[in-house]
Short mmCIF file of C-alpha atoms in Angstrom, two decimals:
data_model
loop_
_atom_site.label_atom_id
_atom_site.label_comp_id
_atom_site.label_asym_id
_atom_site.label_seq_id
_atom_site.Cartn_x
_atom_site.Cartn_y
_atom_site.Cartn_z
CA MET A 1 2.38 -43.32 -6.61
CA SER A 2 4.29 -43.77 -3.38
CA THR A 3 7.80 -45.00 -4.05
CA MET A 4 8.46 -46.05 -0.49
CA PRO A 5 6.60 -48.11 2.05
CA ASN A 6 4.82 -46.08 4.68
CA THR A 7 6.21 -46.80 8.10
CA ASP A 8 5.54 -43.56 9.90
CA VAL A 9 2.19 -43.77 11.58
CA LEU A 10 1.68 -40.01 11.36
CA SER A 11 1.88 -39.99 7.61
CA GLU A 12 -0.42 -42.95 7.20
CA PRO A 13 -3.64 -41.37 6.01
CA THR A 14 -6.77 -43.19 5.12
CA ILE A 15 -8.81 -41.73 2.30
CA THR A 16 -11.77 -40.96 4.54
CA ASP A 17 -9.52 -38.76 6.69
CA SER A 18 -8.71 -36.42 3.89
CA LEU A 19 -9.23 -32.79 4.81
CA ILE A 20 -8.58 -31.38 1.36
CA THR A 21 -10.02 -33.09 -1.69
CA ILE A 22 -9.29 -31.77 -5.15
CA GLU A 23 -11.20 -33.41 -7.98
CA GLN A 24 -10.56 -32.80 -11.66
CA VAL A 25 -9.62 -29.17 -11.04
CA THR A 26 -8.45 -27.20 -14.07
CA LEU A 27 -7.77 -23.58 -14.73
CA ALA A 28 -7.76 -21.77 -18.06
CA TYR A 29 -7.18 -18.07 -18.50
CA PRO A 30 -9.08 -16.27 -21.25
CA THR A 31 -6.75 -14.32 -23.54
CA ALA A 32 -7.24 -11.40 -25.90
CA THR A 33 -6.52 -13.60 -28.93
CA GLY A 34 -9.38 -15.92 -28.08
CA ALA A 35 -7.68 -19.23 -27.33
CA PRO A 36 -7.66 -19.68 -23.55
CA VAL A 37 -4.33 -20.51 -21.89
CA GLN A 38 -4.39 -23.73 -19.93
CA ALA A 39 -2.66 -23.14 -16.56
CA LEU A 40 -3.65 -26.34 -14.80
CA ARG A 41 -4.48 -29.71 -16.30
CA PRO A 42 -7.03 -31.77 -14.37
CA ILE A 43 -5.67 -32.22 -10.87
CA ASP A 44 -6.80 -34.85 -8.41
CA LEU A 45 -5.39 -34.72 -4.93
CA GLU A 46 -6.31 -35.76 -1.42
CA ILE A 47 -4.53 -34.40 1.62
CA ALA A 48 -5.06 -36.04 4.99
CA ASP A 49 -5.74 -34.05 8.12
CA GLY A 50 -2.56 -33.07 9.94
CA THR A 51 -0.08 -33.86 7.18
CA PHE A 52 2.64 -31.66 5.84
CA VAL A 53 2.57 -31.76 2.05
CA SER A 54 5.06 -29.99 -0.20
CA LEU A 55 4.69 -29.19 -3.87
CA VAL A 56 7.76 -28.73 -6.05
CA GLY A 57 7.91 -28.04 -9.75
CA PRO A 58 9.41 -25.79 -12.41
CA SER A 59 8.78 -22.03 -12.31
CA GLY A 60 5.47 -21.00 -13.77
CA CYS A 61 4.05 -24.52 -13.72
CA GLY A 62 0.94 -23.49 -11.84
CA LYS A 63 1.93 -24.27 -8.24
CA SER A 64 0.88 -20.84 -7.01
CA THR A 65 -2.26 -21.03 -9.12
CA LEU A 66 -3.28 -24.21 -7.33
CA LEU A 67 -2.55 -22.57 -3.97
CA LYS A 68 -4.62 -19.52 -4.89
CA ILE A 69 -7.53 -21.79 -5.76
CA LEU A 70 -7.24 -23.48 -2.36
CA ALA A 71 -7.06 -20.03 -0.72
CA GLY A 72 -10.29 -19.05 -2.46
CA LEU A 73 -8.55 -16.22 -4.30
CA LEU A 74 -8.98 -17.80 -7.72
CA ARG A 75 -11.92 -19.77 -9.03
CA GLN A 76 -11.09 -22.97 -10.89
CA SER A 77 -12.50 -23.39 -14.39
CA GLU A 78 -13.67 -26.93 -13.79
CA GLY A 79 -13.70 -29.42 -10.95
CA VAL A 80 -14.50 -29.28 -7.27
CA VAL A 81 -12.49 -28.58 -4.12
CA HIS A 82 -13.69 -29.78 -0.73
CA LEU A 83 -12.25 -28.51 2.53
CA GLY A 84 -13.32 -30.57 5.52
CA GLY A 85 -16.24 -31.97 3.55
CA ARG A 86 -17.56 -28.58 2.46
CA GLU A 87 -17.33 -27.35 -1.09
CA LEU A 88 -14.94 -24.43 -1.40
CA SER A 89 -16.51 -21.28 -2.82
CA GLY A 90 -14.22 -18.52 -1.58
CA PRO A 91 -11.76 -17.64 1.18
CA SER A 92 -12.41 -19.72 4.28
CA PRO A 93 -11.60 -18.93 7.92
CA ASP A 94 -10.33 -22.53 8.12
CA VAL A 95 -7.44 -21.56 5.87
CA GLY A 96 -4.42 -19.40 6.68
CA VAL A 97 -2.11 -18.21 3.91
CA VAL A 98 1.57 -17.32 4.08
CA PHE A 99 2.92 -15.57 1.00
CA GLN A 100 6.42 -15.34 -0.42
CA GLN A 101 6.64 -11.75 0.81
CA PRO A 102 5.57 -11.14 4.43
CA VAL A 103 2.97 -8.55 3.22
CA LEU A 104 2.69 -6.88 6.61
CA LEU A 105 0.87 -3.55 6.75
CA PRO A 106 3.46 -0.84 7.52
CA TRP A 107 1.00 1.30 9.49
CA LEU A 108 0.21 -1.44 12.02
CA THR A 109 2.43 -2.69 14.82
CA ILE A 110 3.47 -6.35 14.73
CA VAL A 111 0.78 -7.36 17.23
CA ASP A 112 -1.89 -5.48 15.27
CA ASN A 113 -0.66 -7.08 12.06
CA VAL A 114 -0.96 -10.60 13.46
CA LEU A 115 -4.40 -9.78 14.93
CA LEU A 116 -5.64 -8.47 11.57
CA PRO A 117 -7.44 -11.71 10.59
CA ILE A 118 -9.27 -11.65 13.95
CA ARG A 119 -10.51 -8.11 13.28
CA VAL A 120 -11.40 -8.86 9.66
CA GLN A 121 -13.34 -11.95 10.70
CA LYS A 122 -15.10 -9.94 13.43
CA ARG A 123 -13.95 -12.26 16.19
CA ASN A 124 -13.26 -11.14 19.73
CA VAL A 125 -9.76 -9.65 19.72
CA ALA A 126 -9.30 -10.02 23.50
CA GLN A 127 -9.76 -13.78 23.21
CA TYR A 128 -6.95 -14.11 20.68
CA ARG A 129 -4.43 -11.67 22.14
CA ASP A 130 -2.84 -14.31 24.41
CA ARG A 131 -2.58 -16.75 21.54
CA ALA A 132 -0.98 -14.07 19.39
CA MET A 133 1.57 -13.32 22.11
CA ASP A 134 2.30 -17.03 22.63
CA LEU A 135 2.88 -17.55 18.92
CA LEU A 136 5.10 -14.47 18.70
CA ARG A 137 7.12 -15.87 21.60
CA MET A 138 7.32 -19.25 19.89
CA VAL A 139 9.01 -17.68 16.84
CA GLY A 140 11.25 -15.43 18.94
CA LEU A 141 9.40 -12.16 18.33
CA ASP A 142 8.52 -11.43 21.94
CA GLY A 143 9.52 -7.87 22.73
CA PHE A 144 8.83 -6.81 19.15
CA GLU A 145 5.03 -6.74 19.33
CA LYS A 146 4.89 -2.93 19.59
CA ARG A 147 7.38 -2.40 16.76
CA TYR A 148 6.49 -1.56 13.18
CA PRO A 149 7.38 -4.00 10.35
CA SER A 150 10.07 -1.68 8.94
CA GLU A 151 11.99 -2.09 12.20
CA LEU A 152 12.27 -5.88 11.69
CA SER A 153 14.60 -7.92 9.47
CA GLY A 154 13.19 -9.86 6.51
CA GLY A 155 13.29 -13.14 8.42
CA MET A 156 11.51 -11.62 11.42
CA GLN A 157 8.86 -10.11 9.15
CA GLN A 158 8.26 -13.49 7.53
CA ARG A 159 7.89 -15.06 11.00
CA ALA A 160 5.29 -12.42 11.82
CA GLY A 161 3.56 -13.34 8.54
CA ILE A 162 3.43 -16.98 9.64
CA VAL A 163 2.10 -16.01 13.08
CA ARG A 164 -0.60 -13.90 11.42
CA ALA A 165 -1.77 -16.95 9.46
CA LEU A 166 -1.78 -19.09 12.64
CA VAL A 167 -3.51 -16.70 15.08
CA PRO A 168 -7.12 -17.50 13.99
CA ASN A 169 -6.21 -21.19 14.47
CA PRO A 170 -7.05 -22.39 10.94
CA ARG A 171 -7.03 -26.11 10.21
CA ILE A 172 -5.10 -25.58 6.99
CA LEU A 173 -1.98 -23.55 6.34
CA LEU A 174 -1.13 -22.69 2.74
CA MET A 175 2.44 -21.51 2.22
CA ASP A 176 3.62 -20.12 -1.11
CA GLU A 177 7.43 -20.25 -1.13
CA PRO A 178 7.49 -18.53 2.25
CA PHE A 179 11.29 -18.67 2.62
CA GLY A 180 12.25 -18.07 -1.01
CA ALA A 181 13.39 -14.50 -0.36
CA LEU A 182 15.55 -15.33 2.67
CA ASP A 183 19.26 -16.08 2.87
CA ALA A 184 20.34 -19.70 3.35
CA LEU A 185 21.10 -19.49 7.08
CA THR A 186 17.85 -17.71 7.96
CA ARG A 187 16.05 -20.21 5.79
CA GLU A 188 17.44 -23.18 7.75
CA ARG A 189 16.37 -21.59 11.01
CA MET A 190 12.91 -20.92 9.58
CA ASN A 191 12.62 -24.55 8.48
CA ASP A 192 13.46 -25.58 12.01
CA ASP A 193 10.94 -23.11 13.47
CA LEU A 194 8.26 -24.24 11.06
CA GLN A 195 8.77 -27.89 11.94
CA ARG A 196 8.45 -27.03 15.63
CA ILE A 197 5.30 -24.97 15.06
CA TRP A 198 3.83 -27.75 12.97
CA SER A 199 4.53 -30.39 15.60
CA GLU A 200 2.88 -28.23 18.27
CA GLU A 201 -0.08 -27.01 16.24
CA ARG A 202 -0.68 -30.00 13.97
CA LYS A 203 -1.98 -28.02 11.05
CA THR A 204 -2.47 -29.50 7.64
CA VAL A 205 0.20 -27.71 5.63
CA PHE A 206 0.34 -27.26 1.86
CA PHE A 207 3.79 -25.91 1.18
CA ILE A 208 5.18 -24.68 -2.14
CA THR A 209 8.93 -24.50 -2.53
CA HIS A 210 11.73 -24.46 -5.07
CA SER A 211 14.05 -26.24 -2.68
CA ILE A 212 14.02 -30.04 -2.82
CA PRO A 213 15.97 -30.45 0.48
CA GLU A 214 13.53 -28.07 2.18
CA ALA A 215 10.56 -30.03 0.84
CA VAL A 216 11.97 -33.38 1.94
CA TYR A 217 13.11 -32.06 5.32
CA LEU A 218 9.71 -30.64 6.24
CA SER A 219 7.21 -32.95 4.59
CA ASP A 220 5.29 -36.15 5.02
CA ARG A 221 4.58 -36.06 1.31
CA VAL A 222 6.32 -34.34 -1.58
CA LEU A 223 4.30 -33.78 -4.75
CA VAL A 224 6.02 -33.02 -8.04
CA MET A 225 4.29 -30.90 -10.63
CA SER A 226 5.00 -30.89 -14.37
CA GLU A 227 5.76 -27.80 -16.40
CA ARG A 228 2.83 -25.71 -17.57
CA PRO A 229 0.03 -26.65 -17.89
CA GLY A 230 0.73 -28.18 -14.52
CA ARG A 231 -0.34 -31.58 -13.32
CA ILE A 232 0.95 -33.70 -10.48
CA VAL A 233 3.35 -36.30 -11.86
CA ALA A 234 4.75 -37.87 -8.68
CA ASP A 235 3.83 -38.25 -5.03
CA PHE A 236 6.56 -39.32 -2.57
CA SER A 237 6.17 -40.25 1.07
CA VAL A 238 9.00 -39.16 3.32
CA ASP A 239 9.27 -41.71 6.08
CA ILE A 240 11.83 -40.16 8.34
CA GLU A 241 10.87 -39.98 11.99
CA ARG A 242 10.22 -36.62 13.63
CA PRO A 243 11.38 -34.38 15.07
CA ARG A 244 13.93 -34.19 12.31
CA ARG A 245 17.13 -32.38 12.99
CA LEU A 246 18.91 -30.28 10.42
CA ASP A 247 21.51 -33.05 10.09
CA ALA A 248 18.72 -35.38 9.03
CA THR A 249 19.63 -34.14 5.57
CA GLY A 250 22.58 -36.53 5.84
CA ASP A 251 20.24 -39.51 6.36
CA PRO A 252 20.45 -41.96 3.41
CA ARG A 253 16.63 -42.11 3.11
CA PHE A 254 16.56 -38.34 2.92
CA GLN A 255 19.23 -38.27 0.24
CA GLN A 256 17.60 -41.06 -1.73
CA THR A 257 14.26 -39.22 -1.82
CA ALA A 258 15.89 -35.91 -2.73
CA THR A 259 17.91 -37.56 -5.50
CA THR A 260 14.85 -39.31 -6.92
CA ILE A 261 12.88 -36.05 -6.99
CA ARG A 262 15.78 -34.15 -8.54
CA GLY A 263 16.20 -36.84 -11.19
CA LEU A 264 12.52 -36.68 -12.02
CA LEU A 265 12.56 -32.89 -12.35
CA ASN A 266 15.77 -32.88 -14.39
CA ALA A 267 14.31 -35.46 -16.75
CA ARG A 268 11.37 -33.11 -17.21
CA GLY A 269 13.48 -30.05 -17.91
CA GLY A 270 14.76 -28.90 -14.55
CA ILE A 271 13.26 -27.12 -11.61
CA ASP A 272 14.02 -23.63 -12.82
CA MET B 1 -1.14 25.75 -14.06
CA SER B 2 -0.53 22.16 -14.91
CA ALA B 3 -1.48 20.92 -11.49
CA ASN B 4 -4.00 18.29 -12.43
CA ILE B 5 -1.65 15.51 -13.28
CA ALA B 6 -1.43 13.01 -10.45
CA VAL B 7 1.45 13.89 -8.20
CA ARG B 8 3.31 10.66 -7.57
CA ALA B 9 4.07 9.72 -4.02
CA GLY B 10 5.91 6.46 -4.37
CA GLN B 11 8.14 4.93 -1.76
CA GLY B 12 11.02 3.83 -3.98
CA ALA B 13 14.56 3.99 -2.69
CA ALA B 14 15.69 5.89 -5.77
CA ARG B 15 13.08 8.50 -5.05
CA GLU B 16 14.29 8.86 -1.50
CA ARG B 17 17.85 9.26 -2.66
CA ARG B 18 16.76 11.94 -5.10
CA ALA B 19 14.80 13.65 -2.35
CA ALA B 20 17.82 13.51 -0.06
CA ARG B 21 19.85 15.29 -2.70
CA ARG B 22 17.18 17.97 -2.92
CA ARG B 23 16.81 18.36 0.83
CA ILE B 24 18.32 21.51 2.30
CA VAL B 25 20.92 20.76 4.98
CA PRO B 26 21.71 23.36 7.70
CA GLY B 27 24.90 24.56 5.97
CA ASP B 28 22.86 25.37 2.86
CA TRP B 29 20.91 28.02 4.70
CA VAL B 30 23.95 30.27 4.43
CA ALA B 31 23.71 29.99 0.65
CA VAL B 32 19.94 30.51 0.68
CA ILE B 33 20.24 33.67 2.77
CA ALA B 34 23.21 34.89 0.74
CA THR B 35 21.17 34.57 -2.46
CA PHE B 36 18.34 36.55 -0.87
CA VAL B 37 20.69 39.32 0.27
CA VAL B 38 22.41 39.55 -3.12
CA VAL B 39 19.16 39.62 -5.16
CA VAL B 40 17.34 42.06 -2.88
CA GLY B 41 20.46 44.23 -2.55
CA ALA B 42 20.93 44.34 -6.33
CA TRP B 43 17.24 45.17 -6.79
CA GLU B 44 17.47 48.00 -4.27
CA ALA B 45 20.69 49.33 -5.87
CA ILE B 46 19.41 49.19 -9.45
CA VAL B 47 16.17 50.96 -8.59
CA ARG B 48 17.96 53.70 -6.64
CA ILE B 49 20.98 54.23 -8.93
CA GLY B 50 18.91 53.90 -12.12
CA ASP B 51 16.24 56.17 -10.65
CA VAL B 52 13.49 53.72 -11.70
CA SER B 53 10.00 55.07 -11.12
CA GLU B 54 8.41 53.45 -8.09
CA ILE B 55 5.27 52.97 -10.19
CA VAL B 56 7.21 50.60 -12.42
CA LEU B 57 9.32 48.83 -9.80
CA PRO B 58 9.38 49.94 -6.18
CA PRO B 59 12.56 49.18 -4.18
CA PRO B 60 12.43 46.33 -1.61
CA SER B 61 12.79 48.77 1.28
CA MET B 62 9.61 50.53 0.18
CA ILE B 63 7.77 47.21 -0.18
CA ALA B 64 8.85 46.26 3.32
CA GLN B 65 7.54 49.60 4.60
CA SER B 66 4.22 49.04 2.81
CA LEU B 67 3.99 45.55 4.30
CA TYR B 68 4.62 46.89 7.78
CA ASP B 69 2.10 49.73 7.39
CA GLY B 70 -0.50 47.41 5.92
CA LEU B 71 -0.14 44.89 8.70
CA VAL B 72 0.07 47.32 11.62
CA HIS B 73 -2.08 50.25 10.56
CA GLY B 74 -3.91 49.07 7.47
CA THR B 75 -6.42 46.51 6.31
CA PHE B 76 -4.06 43.60 5.59
CA LEU B 77 -5.04 41.48 8.57
CA ALA B 78 -8.79 41.83 7.99
CA ASN B 79 -8.35 41.02 4.30
CA LEU B 80 -6.00 38.18 5.15
CA ARG B 81 -8.62 36.63 7.44
CA TYR B 82 -11.19 36.93 4.65
CA THR B 83 -8.99 35.30 1.99
CA LEU B 84 -7.76 32.63 4.38
CA THR B 85 -11.35 31.73 5.28
CA GLU B 86 -12.21 31.33 1.58
CA THR B 87 -9.05 29.28 1.00
CA VAL B 88 -9.53 26.89 3.91
CA LEU B 89 -13.27 26.45 3.26
CA GLY B 90 -12.60 25.79 -0.43
CA PHE B 91 -9.83 23.36 0.42
CA LEU B 92 -11.90 21.42 2.96
CA ILE B 93 -14.89 21.12 0.62
CA ALA B 94 -12.60 20.05 -2.23
CA ALA B 95 -10.94 17.49 0.06
CA VAL B 96 -14.24 15.93 1.13
CA LEU B 97 -15.60 15.89 -2.43
CA GLY B 98 -12.32 14.79 -4.01
CA ILE B 99 -11.60 11.93 -1.62
CA GLY B 100 -15.26 10.84 -1.45
CA LEU B 101 -15.89 10.89 -5.19
CA GLY B 102 -12.43 9.48 -5.87
CA ALA B 103 -13.23 6.51 -3.65
CA LEU B 104 -16.58 5.96 -5.40
CA VAL B 105 -15.03 6.23 -8.87
CA SER B 106 -12.25 3.83 -7.94
CA GLU B 107 -14.34 1.26 -6.09
CA VAL B 108 -17.74 1.19 -7.81
CA ARG B 109 -17.51 -0.08 -11.35
CA TRP B 110 -20.60 1.56 -12.83
CA ILE B 111 -19.69 4.92 -11.32
CA ARG B 112 -16.19 4.58 -12.73
CA ARG B 113 -17.59 3.84 -16.18
CA ALA B 114 -20.00 6.77 -16.02
CA ILE B 115 -17.75 9.43 -14.52
CA TYR B 116 -14.06 8.65 -15.01
CA PRO B 117 -13.88 9.68 -18.71
CA TYR B 118 -15.28 13.09 -17.75
CA ILE B 119 -12.71 13.54 -15.00
CA VAL B 120 -9.93 12.78 -17.48
CA ALA B 121 -11.45 15.20 -20.00
CA PHE B 122 -11.96 17.99 -17.45
CA GLN B 123 -8.37 17.70 -16.23
CA THR B 124 -7.13 19.66 -19.23
CA VAL B 125 -9.76 22.39 -18.91
CA PRO B 126 -8.28 25.53 -17.33
CA LYS B 127 -10.71 25.65 -14.39
CA ILE B 128 -9.57 29.13 -13.39
CA ALA B 129 -11.21 30.44 -16.58
CA LEU B 130 -14.56 29.61 -14.97
CA ALA B 131 -13.97 32.27 -12.30
CA PRO B 132 -15.80 35.16 -14.06
CA LEU B 133 -18.80 32.90 -14.67
CA LEU B 134 -18.86 31.65 -11.10
CA VAL B 135 -18.81 35.22 -9.78
CA ILE B 136 -21.79 36.06 -11.96
CA TRP B 137 -23.66 32.96 -10.75
CA PHE B 138 -22.82 33.19 -7.08
CA GLY B 139 -22.34 36.91 -6.52
CA PHE B 140 -19.66 39.18 -5.14
CA GLY B 141 -19.66 37.66 -1.68
CA MET B 142 -17.56 34.89 -0.22
CA THR B 143 -19.56 32.03 -1.75
CA SER B 144 -18.31 32.56 -5.30
CA LYS B 145 -14.65 32.70 -4.11
CA VAL B 146 -15.05 29.48 -2.15
CA ILE B 147 -16.55 27.83 -5.23
CA VAL B 148 -13.67 29.00 -7.44
CA ALA B 149 -11.25 27.58 -4.85
CA VAL B 150 -13.16 24.26 -4.77
CA THR B 151 -13.15 24.08 -8.58
CA VAL B 152 -9.38 24.40 -8.90
CA ALA B 153 -8.47 22.39 -5.77
CA PHE B 154 -10.82 19.46 -6.44
CA PHE B 155 -9.03 17.86 -9.39
CA PRO B 156 -5.59 17.12 -7.95
CA ILE B 157 -7.33 15.54 -4.96
CA ILE B 158 -9.70 13.28 -6.86
CA VAL B 159 -7.07 12.27 -9.42
CA ASN B 160 -4.55 11.38 -6.72
CA THR B 161 -7.17 9.54 -4.67
CA ILE B 162 -8.12 7.38 -7.65
CA GLU B 163 -4.47 6.85 -8.57
CA GLY B 164 -3.57 5.86 -5.00
CA LEU B 165 -6.47 3.46 -4.59
CA GLN B 166 -5.83 1.84 -7.98
CA ASN B 167 -2.14 1.41 -7.17
CA THR B 168 -2.72 -0.61 -4.01
CA ASP B 169 -0.29 -3.50 -3.93
CA GLN B 170 -2.16 -6.57 -5.20
CA GLN B 171 -0.33 -8.71 -2.62
CA ARG B 172 -1.92 -6.68 0.19
CA ILE B 173 -5.35 -7.12 -1.40
CA ASP B 174 -4.83 -10.89 -1.77
CA MET B 175 -3.57 -11.06 1.80
CA ILE B 176 -6.69 -9.50 3.31
CA ARG B 177 -9.11 -11.19 0.88
CA ALA B 178 -7.65 -14.56 1.88
CA MET B 179 -8.72 -13.70 5.46
CA GLY B 180 -12.28 -13.37 4.19
CA ALA B 181 -12.42 -9.58 3.90
CA GLY B 182 -15.15 -8.16 1.65
CA LYS B 183 -14.98 -4.95 -0.38
CA VAL B 184 -15.64 -2.64 2.55
CA GLU B 185 -13.09 -4.24 4.87
CA THR B 186 -10.50 -4.37 2.06
CA PHE B 187 -11.07 -0.69 1.35
CA ARG B 188 -10.99 0.41 4.97
CA ARG B 189 -8.06 -1.66 6.17
CA VAL B 190 -5.81 -1.86 3.10
CA LYS B 191 -6.72 0.34 0.15
CA LEU B 192 -7.40 3.66 1.86
CA PRO B 193 -4.29 3.59 4.09
CA SER B 194 -2.21 2.47 1.09
CA ALA B 195 -3.54 5.44 -0.91
CA LEU B 196 -2.84 8.03 1.81
CA PRO B 197 0.61 9.07 0.51
CA TYR B 198 -0.98 9.80 -2.89
CA ILE B 199 -3.94 11.58 -1.32
CA PHE B 200 -1.63 13.83 0.69
CA ALA B 201 0.36 14.67 -2.44
CA GLY B 202 -2.95 15.77 -3.97
CA LEU B 203 -3.93 17.76 -0.87
CA ASP B 204 -0.56 19.50 -0.91
CA ALA B 205 -1.11 20.64 -4.49
CA ALA B 206 -4.71 21.56 -3.67
CA ILE B 207 -4.04 23.83 -0.69
CA VAL B 208 -1.94 26.25 -2.77
CA LEU B 209 -4.39 26.04 -5.70
CA SER B 210 -7.19 26.84 -3.30
CA LEU B 211 -5.41 30.07 -2.28
CA LEU B 212 -4.91 30.87 -5.96
CA GLY B 213 -8.61 30.25 -6.66
CA ALA B 214 -9.66 32.51 -3.80
CA VAL B 215 -7.44 35.39 -4.99
CA VAL B 216 -8.47 35.05 -8.63
CA GLY B 217 -12.10 34.91 -7.51
CA GLU B 218 -11.56 38.20 -5.69
CA PHE B 219 -10.04 39.71 -8.84
CA MET B 220 -13.37 39.09 -10.55
CA GLY B 221 -15.11 41.33 -8.07
CA ALA B 222 -15.21 41.25 -4.30
CA ARG B 223 -15.82 43.40 -1.27
CA ALA B 224 -12.81 42.22 0.69
CA GLY B 225 -9.79 39.93 0.62
CA LEU B 226 -6.17 40.19 -0.42
CA GLY B 227 -7.03 39.87 -4.13
CA ASN B 228 -9.39 42.78 -3.72
CA GLN B 229 -6.62 44.64 -1.89
CA ILE B 230 -4.26 44.21 -4.86
CA LEU B 231 -6.89 45.64 -7.20
CA THR B 232 -7.40 48.61 -4.87
CA PHE B 233 -3.65 49.34 -4.72
CA ASN B 234 -3.30 48.97 -8.49
CA ALA B 235 -6.15 51.40 -9.07
CA VAL B 236 -4.27 54.14 -7.17
CA LEU B 237 -0.89 53.06 -8.61
CA ASP B 238 0.36 52.01 -5.17
CA ILE B 239 2.60 49.36 -6.72
CA SER B 240 4.66 48.84 -3.58
CA GLY B 241 1.38 48.09 -1.78
CA SER B 242 0.56 45.45 -4.40
CA PHE B 243 4.00 43.93 -3.98
CA ALA B 244 3.51 43.88 -0.21
CA VAL B 245 0.29 41.86 -0.67
CA LEU B 246 2.12 39.48 -3.00
CA VAL B 247 4.78 38.90 -0.35
CA LEU B 248 2.06 38.23 2.19
CA LEU B 249 0.30 35.79 -0.17
CA SER B 250 3.56 33.94 -0.82
CA LEU B 251 4.17 33.56 2.90
CA ILE B 252 0.62 32.33 3.47
CA GLY B 253 0.93 29.80 0.65
CA TYR B 254 4.18 28.50 2.08
CA LEU B 255 2.75 28.28 5.61
CA LEU B 256 -0.32 26.38 4.40
CA HIS B 257 1.99 23.94 2.62
CA LEU B 258 4.05 23.51 5.80
CA VAL B 259 0.97 22.84 7.92
CA LEU B 260 -0.05 20.14 5.48
CA VAL B 261 3.42 18.56 5.51
CA LEU B 262 3.29 18.46 9.32
CA ILE B 263 -0.12 16.76 9.27
CA GLN B 264 1.10 14.34 6.63
CA ARG B 265 4.14 13.36 8.71
CA ARG B 266 1.82 12.45 11.58
CA VAL B 267 -0.82 10.62 9.55
CA VAL B 268 1.36 8.82 7.00
CA PHE B 269 4.18 8.19 9.45
CA TRP B 270 5.32 5.00 7.74
CA THR B 271 6.54 6.67 4.56
CA LYS B 272 9.20 9.29 4.13
CA VAL B 273 7.50 12.57 3.27
CA THR B 274 9.08 14.62 0.55
CA SER B 275 7.58 17.98 -0.25
CA THR B 276 6.07 17.89 -3.70
CA SER B 277 5.78 20.83 -6.00
CA SER B 278 2.40 22.47 -5.87
CA GLY B 279 2.26 22.53 -9.66
CA VAL B 280 1.14 26.16 -9.77
#
C-alpha cells in the first residue's frame, strides 16, 4: 500500500529478504463472561532485514500486543511468525526489546545492567564488556558505568535500556514507545542518537510510537494500525535520504507523509 | 500479637515522606530524654511520697540497683546468653524455613495450591498458645524454647516472602523473560532481589517475636534463661528484680532490631529503609 515511489535503495526490500514474517496472526483474550475479546485481527506483515519500521495507531489498538508477540512474551491465538526463517516459539536471543520504561534493576550498576542479557544467555561476559563500553560511550554514558540507575536522569536511564538491548548484538530491535515518558527536548536528542546507532549497527527495528513526526523522522516505513481489534490499515515508505537531520522535519516530503498519516488517523477517530 | 499480617515495604514517595516525618532528628533527642526524665522522676516521686509497697511497684532507683546487681554479681549474663542463643537459633531456623517455603509456595503452582490456604488459615491462630504443648513434647531444655521461637517467628517471614515475590514488577519479569530467562534465572536475578525489602520487613518483625517466643517458652518451664529468671524473682516477690529483667529484655529486643536494620541497609542498599513496627 505504498503511497510513494521507492527511491531510497536502503528501503527497497525484496520479499525474499524479509527477516520478520507475520502471517495471519490474531490474538484473542479469554474473558470471565465467556466471549473472548479480540485484540488483534489477522495481521500480515513482512519486514526486510535492516529496515526501520514504525507502527502508529490509537491507544489500546494492540500495537504493544503485536510487539509482545514478536518478543515471544505473548503467544498468538492463530497464525505464524517467522524470524530469520525460523518459526517463533518464545523469546529469541536474536531479538532485543526496549520498553517504555527503562526497567533497569536498581541493585545493579549501569554496566552490570547492560551486561544482564549476556549473563542470562550464559555467554562469555568478558567478550562483551568492550562492546558494552563502546555502546555506552556512543550514547554518552561513559563515566557512568559504575553508577546505579537511581543516580541517572530518565533520559540517561532510557539510553542504558537501549544499550542493554543492543549489547548481545541481536538482529532485531523491538521498541515499545521508548521515548514516550521523556520531555520533548530529550526526546529529540534520543531520536538523533537512535538514528546514529541504527546507521552504525544496521539492526532491523520495529518501533512503536504515538508521535507521527518521530515515526516519519526515524523510519523507512510507517505502518498505521486501526483501533481495537487492531489491524494494519496503511503502510507508507519514507523516502528521505539519510542521515536525516532534525531540520529534515521541514522537508516537504516529510510534511506530506506526516500530514497523510495524521489525516488517516483522524478519519479513523484520532491517535489518542 | 497481630504480627502475622504482611508488613509492607513499598518504595513509594508518599511512604518516604511519611517516614521522614516520623524520623527522629537530633534536636528531638532533647524531647525524648526530657520525657524519660519526667516519667521516671514522677514514678520515683509517687512511689516514695505515696509510700507504695515495693512488692506492688518498686521505684526506678531500686530497679536500676537490681539491674546492676544482676549484671555484675548475679546470673543475668548467663541467663541472657541462654535466652539469646534460643532467640537467634529460633530466628535463623525460621528465616531459612520461611524464605525457603515462601519461595516454593510462590513459585511452584501445585505447592501453592496445596499449602497456601493453610498458611492463610494458620495466620490467625495464636501460635504462642502452642507453647505449653511444645514444652511437653520437647522437654524443659533449650529445644522446646527454640521451637516456640520458630513457631512464632516463621509466619511473618513466609507471608512477607510470598507477598514480596508475588509483587515483583511485571515489567521487570517481562524484561528478563524477553532475554530468554527461564524460571530459575528470573527468580534469582529479578524476583528474589525485588522481594528483599519485603523479606527484611518480615525478618524485622520475626526477630522480636523470636525473643518473645523464647521467653514465653521459658515461662512454661525451663532450667535457665531470662524468662526463667523472671519466674524465680516473682516466686520470692523480688518485683524489682523482675522489672530489671524486663528492662534487659527490652534493650535486647531493641538491639536485635538495630542489628537487623544495619544488615538491611547493607543488603537492600537501593531502597530507603524505614524501621517497621515489630507488631508485638
